[in-house]
Short mmCIF file of C-alpha atoms in Angstrom, two decimals:
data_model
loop_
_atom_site.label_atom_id
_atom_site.label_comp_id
_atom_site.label_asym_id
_atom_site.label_seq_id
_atom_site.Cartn_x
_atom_site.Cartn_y
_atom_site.Cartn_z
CA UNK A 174 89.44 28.42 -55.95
CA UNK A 175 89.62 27.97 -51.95
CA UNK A 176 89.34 24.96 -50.43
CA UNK A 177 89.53 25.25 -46.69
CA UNK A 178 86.38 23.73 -44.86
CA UNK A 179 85.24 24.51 -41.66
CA UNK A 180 81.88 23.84 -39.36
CA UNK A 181 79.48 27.12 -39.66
CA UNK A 182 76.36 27.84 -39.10
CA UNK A 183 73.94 27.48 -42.47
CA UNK A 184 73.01 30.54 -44.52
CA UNK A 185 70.09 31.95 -42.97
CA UNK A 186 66.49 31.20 -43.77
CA UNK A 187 65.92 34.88 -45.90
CA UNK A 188 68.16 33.68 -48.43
CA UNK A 189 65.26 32.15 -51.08
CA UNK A 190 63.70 35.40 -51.19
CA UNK A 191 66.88 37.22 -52.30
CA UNK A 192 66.94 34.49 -54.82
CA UNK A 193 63.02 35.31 -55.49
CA UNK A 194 63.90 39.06 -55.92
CA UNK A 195 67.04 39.57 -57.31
CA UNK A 196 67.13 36.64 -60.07
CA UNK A 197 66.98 37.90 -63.39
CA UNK A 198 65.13 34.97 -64.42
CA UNK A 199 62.93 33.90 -61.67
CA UNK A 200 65.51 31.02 -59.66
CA UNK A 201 63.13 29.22 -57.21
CA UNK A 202 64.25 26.64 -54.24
CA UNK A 203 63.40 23.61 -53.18
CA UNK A 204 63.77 22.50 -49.56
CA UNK A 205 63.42 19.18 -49.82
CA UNK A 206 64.75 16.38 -52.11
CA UNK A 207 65.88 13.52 -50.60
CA UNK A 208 67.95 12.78 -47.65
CA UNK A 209 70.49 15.39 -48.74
CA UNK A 210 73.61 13.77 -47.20
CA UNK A 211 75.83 16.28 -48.44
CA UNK A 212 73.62 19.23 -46.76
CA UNK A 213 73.48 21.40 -50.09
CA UNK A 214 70.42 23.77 -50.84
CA UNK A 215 68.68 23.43 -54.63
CA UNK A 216 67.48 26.16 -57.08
CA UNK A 217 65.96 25.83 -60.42
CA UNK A 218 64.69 27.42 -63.75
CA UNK A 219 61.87 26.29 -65.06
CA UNK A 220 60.68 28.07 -68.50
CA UNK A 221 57.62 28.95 -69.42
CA UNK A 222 55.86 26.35 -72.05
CA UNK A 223 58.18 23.54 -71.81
CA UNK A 224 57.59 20.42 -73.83
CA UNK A 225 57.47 16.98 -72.93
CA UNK A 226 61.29 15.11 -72.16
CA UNK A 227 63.05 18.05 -72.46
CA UNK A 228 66.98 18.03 -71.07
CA UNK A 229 68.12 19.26 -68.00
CA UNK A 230 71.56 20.79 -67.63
CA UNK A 231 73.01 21.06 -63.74
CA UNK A 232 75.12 24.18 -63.31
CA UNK A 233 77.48 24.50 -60.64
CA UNK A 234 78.81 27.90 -58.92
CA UNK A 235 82.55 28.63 -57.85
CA UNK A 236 83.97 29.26 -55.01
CA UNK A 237 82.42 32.50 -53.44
CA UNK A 238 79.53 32.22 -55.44
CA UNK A 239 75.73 31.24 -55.21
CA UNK A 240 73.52 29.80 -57.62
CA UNK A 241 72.12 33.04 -58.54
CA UNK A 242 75.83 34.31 -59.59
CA UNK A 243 76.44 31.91 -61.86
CA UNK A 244 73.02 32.03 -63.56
CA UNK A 245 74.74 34.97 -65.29
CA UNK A 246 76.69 32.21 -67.25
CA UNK A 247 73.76 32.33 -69.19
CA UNK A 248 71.88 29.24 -68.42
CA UNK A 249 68.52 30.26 -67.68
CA UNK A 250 68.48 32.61 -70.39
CA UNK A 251 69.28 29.84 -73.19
CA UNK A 252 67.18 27.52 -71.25
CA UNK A 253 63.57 30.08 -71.96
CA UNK A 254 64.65 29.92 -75.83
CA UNK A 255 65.77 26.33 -76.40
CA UNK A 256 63.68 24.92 -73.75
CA UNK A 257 65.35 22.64 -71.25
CA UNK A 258 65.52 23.24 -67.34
CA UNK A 259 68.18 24.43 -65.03
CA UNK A 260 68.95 22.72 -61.95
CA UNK A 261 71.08 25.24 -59.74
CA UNK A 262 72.77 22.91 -56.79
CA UNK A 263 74.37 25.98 -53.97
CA UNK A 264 77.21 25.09 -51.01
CA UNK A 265 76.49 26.32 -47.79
CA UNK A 266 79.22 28.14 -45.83
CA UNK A 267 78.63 25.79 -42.91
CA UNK A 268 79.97 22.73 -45.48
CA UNK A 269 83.02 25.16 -46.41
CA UNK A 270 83.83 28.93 -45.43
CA UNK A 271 84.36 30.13 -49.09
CA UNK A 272 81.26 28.44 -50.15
CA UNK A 273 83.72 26.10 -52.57
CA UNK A 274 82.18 22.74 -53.60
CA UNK A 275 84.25 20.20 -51.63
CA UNK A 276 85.88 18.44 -54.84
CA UNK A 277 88.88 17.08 -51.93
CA UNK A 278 86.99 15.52 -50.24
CA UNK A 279 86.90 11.64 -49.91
CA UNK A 280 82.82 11.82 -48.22
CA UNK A 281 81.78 14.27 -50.93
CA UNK A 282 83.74 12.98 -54.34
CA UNK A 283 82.34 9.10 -54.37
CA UNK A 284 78.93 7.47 -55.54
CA UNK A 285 76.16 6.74 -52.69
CA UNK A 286 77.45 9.88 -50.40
CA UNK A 287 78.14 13.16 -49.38
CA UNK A 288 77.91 16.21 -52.27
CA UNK A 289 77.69 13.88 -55.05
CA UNK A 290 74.52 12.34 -53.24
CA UNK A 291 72.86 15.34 -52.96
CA UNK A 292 73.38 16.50 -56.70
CA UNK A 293 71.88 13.30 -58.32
CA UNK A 294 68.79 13.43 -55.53
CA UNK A 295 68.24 16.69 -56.99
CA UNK A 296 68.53 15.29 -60.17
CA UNK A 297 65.55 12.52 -58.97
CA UNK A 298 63.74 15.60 -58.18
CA UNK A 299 63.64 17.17 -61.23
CA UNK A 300 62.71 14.12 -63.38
CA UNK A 301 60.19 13.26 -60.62
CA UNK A 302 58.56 16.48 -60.91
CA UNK A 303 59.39 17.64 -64.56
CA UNK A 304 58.42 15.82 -68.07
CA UNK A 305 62.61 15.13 -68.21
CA UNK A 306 64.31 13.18 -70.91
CA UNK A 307 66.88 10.99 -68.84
CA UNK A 308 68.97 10.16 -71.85
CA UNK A 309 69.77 14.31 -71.72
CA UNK A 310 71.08 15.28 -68.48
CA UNK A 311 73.89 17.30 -68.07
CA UNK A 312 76.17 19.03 -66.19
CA UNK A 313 78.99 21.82 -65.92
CA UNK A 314 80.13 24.00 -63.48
CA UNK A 315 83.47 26.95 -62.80
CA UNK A 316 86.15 26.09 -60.93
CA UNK A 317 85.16 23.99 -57.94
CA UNK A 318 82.08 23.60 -59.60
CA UNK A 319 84.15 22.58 -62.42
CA UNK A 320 86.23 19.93 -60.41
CA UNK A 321 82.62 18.83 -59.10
CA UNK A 322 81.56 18.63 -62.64
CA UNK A 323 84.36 15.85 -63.23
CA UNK A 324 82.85 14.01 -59.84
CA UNK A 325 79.36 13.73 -61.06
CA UNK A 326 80.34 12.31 -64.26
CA UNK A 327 82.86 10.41 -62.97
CA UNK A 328 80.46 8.91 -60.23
CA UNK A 329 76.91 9.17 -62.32
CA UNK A 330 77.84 8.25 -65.63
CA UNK A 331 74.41 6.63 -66.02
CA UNK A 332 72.63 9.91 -64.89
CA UNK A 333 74.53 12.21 -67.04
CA UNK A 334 75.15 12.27 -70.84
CA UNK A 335 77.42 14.74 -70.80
CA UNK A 336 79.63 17.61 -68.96
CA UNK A 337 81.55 20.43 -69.42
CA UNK A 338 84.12 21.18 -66.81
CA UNK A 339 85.21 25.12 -67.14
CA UNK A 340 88.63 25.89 -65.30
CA UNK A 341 88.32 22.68 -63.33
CA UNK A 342 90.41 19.57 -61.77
CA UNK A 343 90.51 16.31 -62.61
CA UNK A 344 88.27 13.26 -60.85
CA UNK A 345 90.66 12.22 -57.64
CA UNK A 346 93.39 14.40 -58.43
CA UNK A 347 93.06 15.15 -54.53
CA UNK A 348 91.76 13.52 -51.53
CA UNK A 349 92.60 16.09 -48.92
CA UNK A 350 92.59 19.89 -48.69
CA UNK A 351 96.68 20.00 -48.87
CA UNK A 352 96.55 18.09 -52.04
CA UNK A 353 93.72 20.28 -53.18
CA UNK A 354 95.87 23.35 -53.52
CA UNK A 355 98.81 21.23 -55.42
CA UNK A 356 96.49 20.22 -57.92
CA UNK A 357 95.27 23.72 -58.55
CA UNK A 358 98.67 24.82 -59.70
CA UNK A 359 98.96 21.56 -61.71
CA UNK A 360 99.44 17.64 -61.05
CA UNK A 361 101.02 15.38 -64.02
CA UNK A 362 99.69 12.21 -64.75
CA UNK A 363 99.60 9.34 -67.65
CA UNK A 364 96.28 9.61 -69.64
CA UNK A 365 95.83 5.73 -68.05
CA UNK A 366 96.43 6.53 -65.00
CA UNK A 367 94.21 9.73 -64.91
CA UNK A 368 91.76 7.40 -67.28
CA UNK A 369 91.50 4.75 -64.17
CA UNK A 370 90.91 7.33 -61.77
CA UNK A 371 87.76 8.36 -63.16
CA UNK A 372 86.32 4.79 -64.03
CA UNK A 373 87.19 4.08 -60.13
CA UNK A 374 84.15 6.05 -59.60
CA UNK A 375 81.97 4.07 -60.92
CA UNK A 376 83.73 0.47 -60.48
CA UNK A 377 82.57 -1.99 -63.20
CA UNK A 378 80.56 0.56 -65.42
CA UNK A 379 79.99 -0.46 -68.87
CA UNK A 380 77.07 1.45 -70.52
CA UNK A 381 76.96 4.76 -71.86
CA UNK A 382 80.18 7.38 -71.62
CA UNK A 383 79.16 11.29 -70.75
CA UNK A 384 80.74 13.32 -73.62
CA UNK A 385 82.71 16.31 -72.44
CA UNK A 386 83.58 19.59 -73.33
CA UNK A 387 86.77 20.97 -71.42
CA UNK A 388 87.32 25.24 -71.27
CA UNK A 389 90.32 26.56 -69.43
CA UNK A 390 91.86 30.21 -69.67
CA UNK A 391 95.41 30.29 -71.21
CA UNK A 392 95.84 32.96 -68.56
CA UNK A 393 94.35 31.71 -65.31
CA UNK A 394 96.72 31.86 -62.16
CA UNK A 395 94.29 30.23 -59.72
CA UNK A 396 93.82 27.02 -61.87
CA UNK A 397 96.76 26.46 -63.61
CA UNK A 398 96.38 26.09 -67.74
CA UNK A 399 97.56 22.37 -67.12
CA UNK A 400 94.50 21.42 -65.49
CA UNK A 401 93.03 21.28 -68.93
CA UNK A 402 94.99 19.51 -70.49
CA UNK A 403 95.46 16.89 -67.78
CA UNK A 404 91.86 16.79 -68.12
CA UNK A 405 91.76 16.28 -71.73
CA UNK A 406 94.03 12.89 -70.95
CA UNK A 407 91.43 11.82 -68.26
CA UNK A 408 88.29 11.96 -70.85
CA UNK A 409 89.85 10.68 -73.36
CA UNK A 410 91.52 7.46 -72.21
CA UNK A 411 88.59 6.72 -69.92
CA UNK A 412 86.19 6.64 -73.34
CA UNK A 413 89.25 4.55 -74.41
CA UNK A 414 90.83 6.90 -77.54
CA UNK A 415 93.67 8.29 -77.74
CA UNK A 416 95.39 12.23 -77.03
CA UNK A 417 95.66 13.03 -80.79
CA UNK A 418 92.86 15.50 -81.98
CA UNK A 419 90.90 14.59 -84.77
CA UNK A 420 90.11 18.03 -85.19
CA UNK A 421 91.96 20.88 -84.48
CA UNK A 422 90.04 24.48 -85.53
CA UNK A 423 88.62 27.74 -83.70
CA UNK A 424 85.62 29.10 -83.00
CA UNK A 425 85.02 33.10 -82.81
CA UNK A 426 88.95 33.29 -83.05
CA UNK A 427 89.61 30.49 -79.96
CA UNK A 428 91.47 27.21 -80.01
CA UNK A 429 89.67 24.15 -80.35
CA UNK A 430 90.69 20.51 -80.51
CA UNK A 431 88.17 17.69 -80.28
CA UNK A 432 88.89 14.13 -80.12
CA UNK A 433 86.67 11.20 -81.78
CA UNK A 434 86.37 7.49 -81.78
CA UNK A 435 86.67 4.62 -84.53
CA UNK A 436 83.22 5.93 -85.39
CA UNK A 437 83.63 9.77 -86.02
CA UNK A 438 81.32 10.49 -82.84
CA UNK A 439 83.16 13.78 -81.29
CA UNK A 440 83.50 12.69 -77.23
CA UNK A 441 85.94 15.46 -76.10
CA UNK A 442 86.72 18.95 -76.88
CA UNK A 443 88.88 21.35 -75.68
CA UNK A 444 88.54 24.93 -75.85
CA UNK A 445 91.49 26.85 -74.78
CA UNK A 446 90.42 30.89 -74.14
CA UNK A 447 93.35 33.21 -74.89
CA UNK A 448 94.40 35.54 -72.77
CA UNK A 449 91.68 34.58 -70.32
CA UNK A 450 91.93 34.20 -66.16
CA UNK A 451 89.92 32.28 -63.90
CA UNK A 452 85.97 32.22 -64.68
CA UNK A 453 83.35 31.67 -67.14
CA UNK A 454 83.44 33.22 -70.98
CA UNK A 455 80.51 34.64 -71.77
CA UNK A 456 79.42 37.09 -74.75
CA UNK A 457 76.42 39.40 -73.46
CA UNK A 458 73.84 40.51 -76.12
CA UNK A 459 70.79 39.19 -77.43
CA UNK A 460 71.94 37.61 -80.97
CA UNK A 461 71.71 34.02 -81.46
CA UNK A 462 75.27 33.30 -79.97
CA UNK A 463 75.32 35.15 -77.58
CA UNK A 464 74.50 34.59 -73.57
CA UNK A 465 75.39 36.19 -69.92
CA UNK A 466 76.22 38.82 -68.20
CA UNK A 467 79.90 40.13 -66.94
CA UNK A 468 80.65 39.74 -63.25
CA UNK A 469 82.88 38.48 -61.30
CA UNK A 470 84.62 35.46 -62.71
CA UNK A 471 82.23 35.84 -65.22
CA UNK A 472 84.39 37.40 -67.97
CA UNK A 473 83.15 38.76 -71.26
CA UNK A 474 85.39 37.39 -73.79
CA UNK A 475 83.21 37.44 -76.86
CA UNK A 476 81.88 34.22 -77.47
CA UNK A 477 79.12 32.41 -74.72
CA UNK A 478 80.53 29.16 -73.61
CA UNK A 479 77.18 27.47 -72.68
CA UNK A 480 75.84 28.14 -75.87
CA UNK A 481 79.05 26.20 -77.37
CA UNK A 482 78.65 23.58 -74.98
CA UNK A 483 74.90 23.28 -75.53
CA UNK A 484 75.59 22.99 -79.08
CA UNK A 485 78.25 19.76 -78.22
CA UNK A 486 75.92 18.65 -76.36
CA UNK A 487 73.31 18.64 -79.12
CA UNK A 488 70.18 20.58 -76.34
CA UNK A 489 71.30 24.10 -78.56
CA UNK A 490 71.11 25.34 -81.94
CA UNK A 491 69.61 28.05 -84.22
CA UNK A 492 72.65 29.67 -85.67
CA UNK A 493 75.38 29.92 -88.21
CA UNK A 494 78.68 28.99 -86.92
CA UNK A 495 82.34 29.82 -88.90
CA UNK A 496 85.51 27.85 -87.80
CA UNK A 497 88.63 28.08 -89.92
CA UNK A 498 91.56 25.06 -90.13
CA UNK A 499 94.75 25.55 -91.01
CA UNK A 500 96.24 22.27 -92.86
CA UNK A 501 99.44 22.86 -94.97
CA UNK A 502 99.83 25.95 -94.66
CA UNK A 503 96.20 26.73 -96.49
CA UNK A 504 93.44 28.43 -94.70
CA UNK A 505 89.87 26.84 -95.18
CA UNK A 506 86.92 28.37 -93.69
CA UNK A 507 83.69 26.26 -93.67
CA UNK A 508 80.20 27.58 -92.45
CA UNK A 509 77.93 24.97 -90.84
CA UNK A 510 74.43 25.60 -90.20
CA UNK A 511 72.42 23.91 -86.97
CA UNK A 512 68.50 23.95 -85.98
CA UNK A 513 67.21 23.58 -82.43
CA UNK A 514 67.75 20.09 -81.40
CA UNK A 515 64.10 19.07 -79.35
CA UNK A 516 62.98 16.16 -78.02
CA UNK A 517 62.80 13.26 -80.58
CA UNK A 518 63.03 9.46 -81.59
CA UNK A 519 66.21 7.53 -81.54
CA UNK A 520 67.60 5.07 -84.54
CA UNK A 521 70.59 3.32 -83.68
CA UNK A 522 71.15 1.12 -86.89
CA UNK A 523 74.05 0.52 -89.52
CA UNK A 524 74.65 3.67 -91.88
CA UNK A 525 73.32 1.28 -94.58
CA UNK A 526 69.72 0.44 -92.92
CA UNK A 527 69.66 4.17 -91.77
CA UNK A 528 69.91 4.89 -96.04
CA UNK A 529 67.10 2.32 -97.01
CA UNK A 530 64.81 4.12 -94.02
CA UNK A 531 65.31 7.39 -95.80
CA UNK A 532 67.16 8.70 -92.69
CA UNK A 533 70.47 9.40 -94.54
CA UNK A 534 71.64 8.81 -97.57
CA UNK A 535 74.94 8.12 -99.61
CA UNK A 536 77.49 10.32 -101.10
CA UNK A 537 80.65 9.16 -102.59
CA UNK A 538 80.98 6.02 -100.44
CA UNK A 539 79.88 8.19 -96.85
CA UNK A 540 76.56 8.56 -95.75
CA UNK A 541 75.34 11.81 -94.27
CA UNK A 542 72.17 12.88 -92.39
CA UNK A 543 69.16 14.04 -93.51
CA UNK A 544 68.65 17.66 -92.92
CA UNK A 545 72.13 18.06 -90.67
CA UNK A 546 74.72 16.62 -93.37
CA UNK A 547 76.54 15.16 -91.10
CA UNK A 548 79.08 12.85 -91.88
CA UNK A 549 78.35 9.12 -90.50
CA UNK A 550 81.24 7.50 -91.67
CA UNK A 551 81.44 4.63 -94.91
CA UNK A 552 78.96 3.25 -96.52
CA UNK A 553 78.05 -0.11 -95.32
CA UNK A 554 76.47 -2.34 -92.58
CA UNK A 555 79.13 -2.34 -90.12
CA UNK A 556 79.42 1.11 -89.62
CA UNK A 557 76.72 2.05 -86.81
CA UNK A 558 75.60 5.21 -86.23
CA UNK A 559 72.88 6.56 -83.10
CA UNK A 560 70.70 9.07 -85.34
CA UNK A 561 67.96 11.84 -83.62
CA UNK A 562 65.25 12.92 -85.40
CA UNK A 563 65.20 16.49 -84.31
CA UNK A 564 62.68 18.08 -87.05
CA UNK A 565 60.78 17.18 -89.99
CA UNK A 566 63.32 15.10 -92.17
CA UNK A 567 66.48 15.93 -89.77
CA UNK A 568 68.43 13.84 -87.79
CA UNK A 569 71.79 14.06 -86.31
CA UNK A 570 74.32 12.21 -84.75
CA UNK A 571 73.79 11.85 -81.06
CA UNK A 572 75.77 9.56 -79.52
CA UNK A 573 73.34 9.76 -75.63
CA UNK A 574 70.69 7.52 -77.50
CA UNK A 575 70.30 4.39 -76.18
#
């Protein structure tokens, strides 16, 4: 990740119809969206058929990159099967020289300004122009696009419902380019005080909290392993739990930990890749699982991340997923089964009322979903639980309804 700016002239005017050409899946830009204080340039993915309220996911590039590179993490192709759109925001060289998203930067990293402006205009676009469900909006992003992932959430916690920050920084962990390049190799902070630095970005803030799922490479020399971690403490405390994971497995052979409130509802996870440097994991193919294409700092290490965040994020499903735990010395493996989560009602009510409207029912003192099984905690009618209705009889736990 670099993250020296300078002033240079804007890409040139030709550079749309690369896009038009050379996109495997059809990326198409809009020039206008709003007063665009931040002076980005927008791209998008729109499938073919799309329903009504579908989600959106915002994917951001890395350093050196364009939008079209990292549309080989594999968004646009899970977007044509699971239907949602793909909002591609792109950094012009004239805003930095290596094309970095300026995460530093105090014009570009806080609400009403710069960058992080022009992201949620884009944002307006879409759901101006798009059937969009604004309870699903999301957004993730490599490297610099991974420390500007922690700035929109940070800043737009009522636009987004969710993030997943892969080999990023945490929210304010610099406010000048010098800084920048200390907190690549690693800053240390209390979860409280990294916790206050993110609700600084949106002062006052009290509705909904974007859920996040965290990837960093156990191997990655440009941002240090750390990085995730420190992360980890930032999410965590700002949704106000603590640093101990509830759950500690792996998925297709990688670390996982995720972290969960009072109420069961996972709101972090943290994927550590072994053996991985700096990019984006992605497992090319055309089964269920799998997504992208191997480039640069995109790095085939057998298993896609987007689909695995889509999945968190509750916008993905479709296939059968094995994670093994290791408690006292036993190994337990335990296959769990998801559908395609589309665009459905909301029932926030107590696990008992969600029984009595047939939308769950009981089992040994816990009640569990209809259709996904999932656990919703005891019994009773103080537990509440935010239920989507996703099929015919199925409903999971989705903690973005209102």
């Amino acid at each position: 990740m670099q993250v020296r700016k300078l002033s240079l002239t804007a890409m040139a005017a030709t550079l749309s119809m690369a896009f038009a050409s050379s996109s495997a899946f059809a990326l198409s830009q809009v020039t206008s969206f709003g007063s665009n204080p931040g002076n980005l340039q927008m791209f998008k993915h729109v499938p073919a058929s799309m329903p009504a309220n579908a989600p959106l996911v915002v994917a951001l590039h890395g350093c050196t990159q364009a939008a079209i590179d990292y549309e080989k993490a594999g968004w646009s192709q899970l977007a044509n099967t699971h239907k949602f759109y793909v909002l591609y925001p792109q950094q012009q060289s004239g805003n930095n020289s290596n094309k970095c998203f300026n995460w530093f930067e105090p014009g570009d990293l806080a609400r009403g300004g710069g960058e992080a402006l022009s992201i949620k205009q884009m944002v307006d676009n879409m759901k101006a122009n798009h059937s969009i469900d604004a309870n699903r909006v999301f957004v993730t992003g490599l490297s610099a696009g991974g420390a500007f992932t922690n700035v929109m959430l940070a800043t737009y916690p009522d636009v987004f419902a969710g993030g997943a920050p892969m080999a990023g920084i945490p929210y304010k962990c610099a406010t000048t380019m010098s800084a920048g390049f200390t907190c690549m190799s690693g800053s240390d902070k209390t979860p409280s005080a990294w916790g206050d630095l993110a609700r600084s970005g949106y002062s006052g803030y009290t509705g909904r909290k974007p859920r996040v799922s965290i990837w960093q490479g156990s191997s990655d020399t440009t941002v240090q392993p750390m990085n995730g971690t420190e992360t980890v403490e930032q999410w965590t405390n700002y949704h106000g739990i603590d640093q101990t994971a509830d759950v500690s497995d792996s998925v297709l052979g990688y670390p996982r930990k995720v972290y969960k409130d009072a109420s069961g509802n996972a709101l972090v996870e943290y994927y550590s890749i072994t053996g991985m440097a700096h990019g984006t994991p992605v497992d090319p193919g055309t089964g269920t699982q799998q997504c992208g294409t191997a480039a640069s700092y995109i790095l085939d290490k057998d298993i896609c991340s987007s689909y695995w965040i889509g999945q968190f994020w509750g916008i993905i499903g479709g296939g059968s997923t094995t994670t093994t735990t290791t408690a006292g010395g036993t190994t337990t493996t335990t296959t769990a089964t998801t559908t395609t989560t589309t665009s459905g009602a909301c029932y926030t009510s107590s696990n008992y009322a969600h029984v009595i409207a047939g939308r769950a029912y009981q089992s040994l003192g816990y009640v569990k979903a209809n259709g996904s099984n999932q656990n919703m905690g005891l019994y009773n009618t103080y537990a509440i639980t935010k239920l989507r209705k996703t099929g015919t009889n199925y409903y999971v736990i989705d903690s973005t309804c209102p």
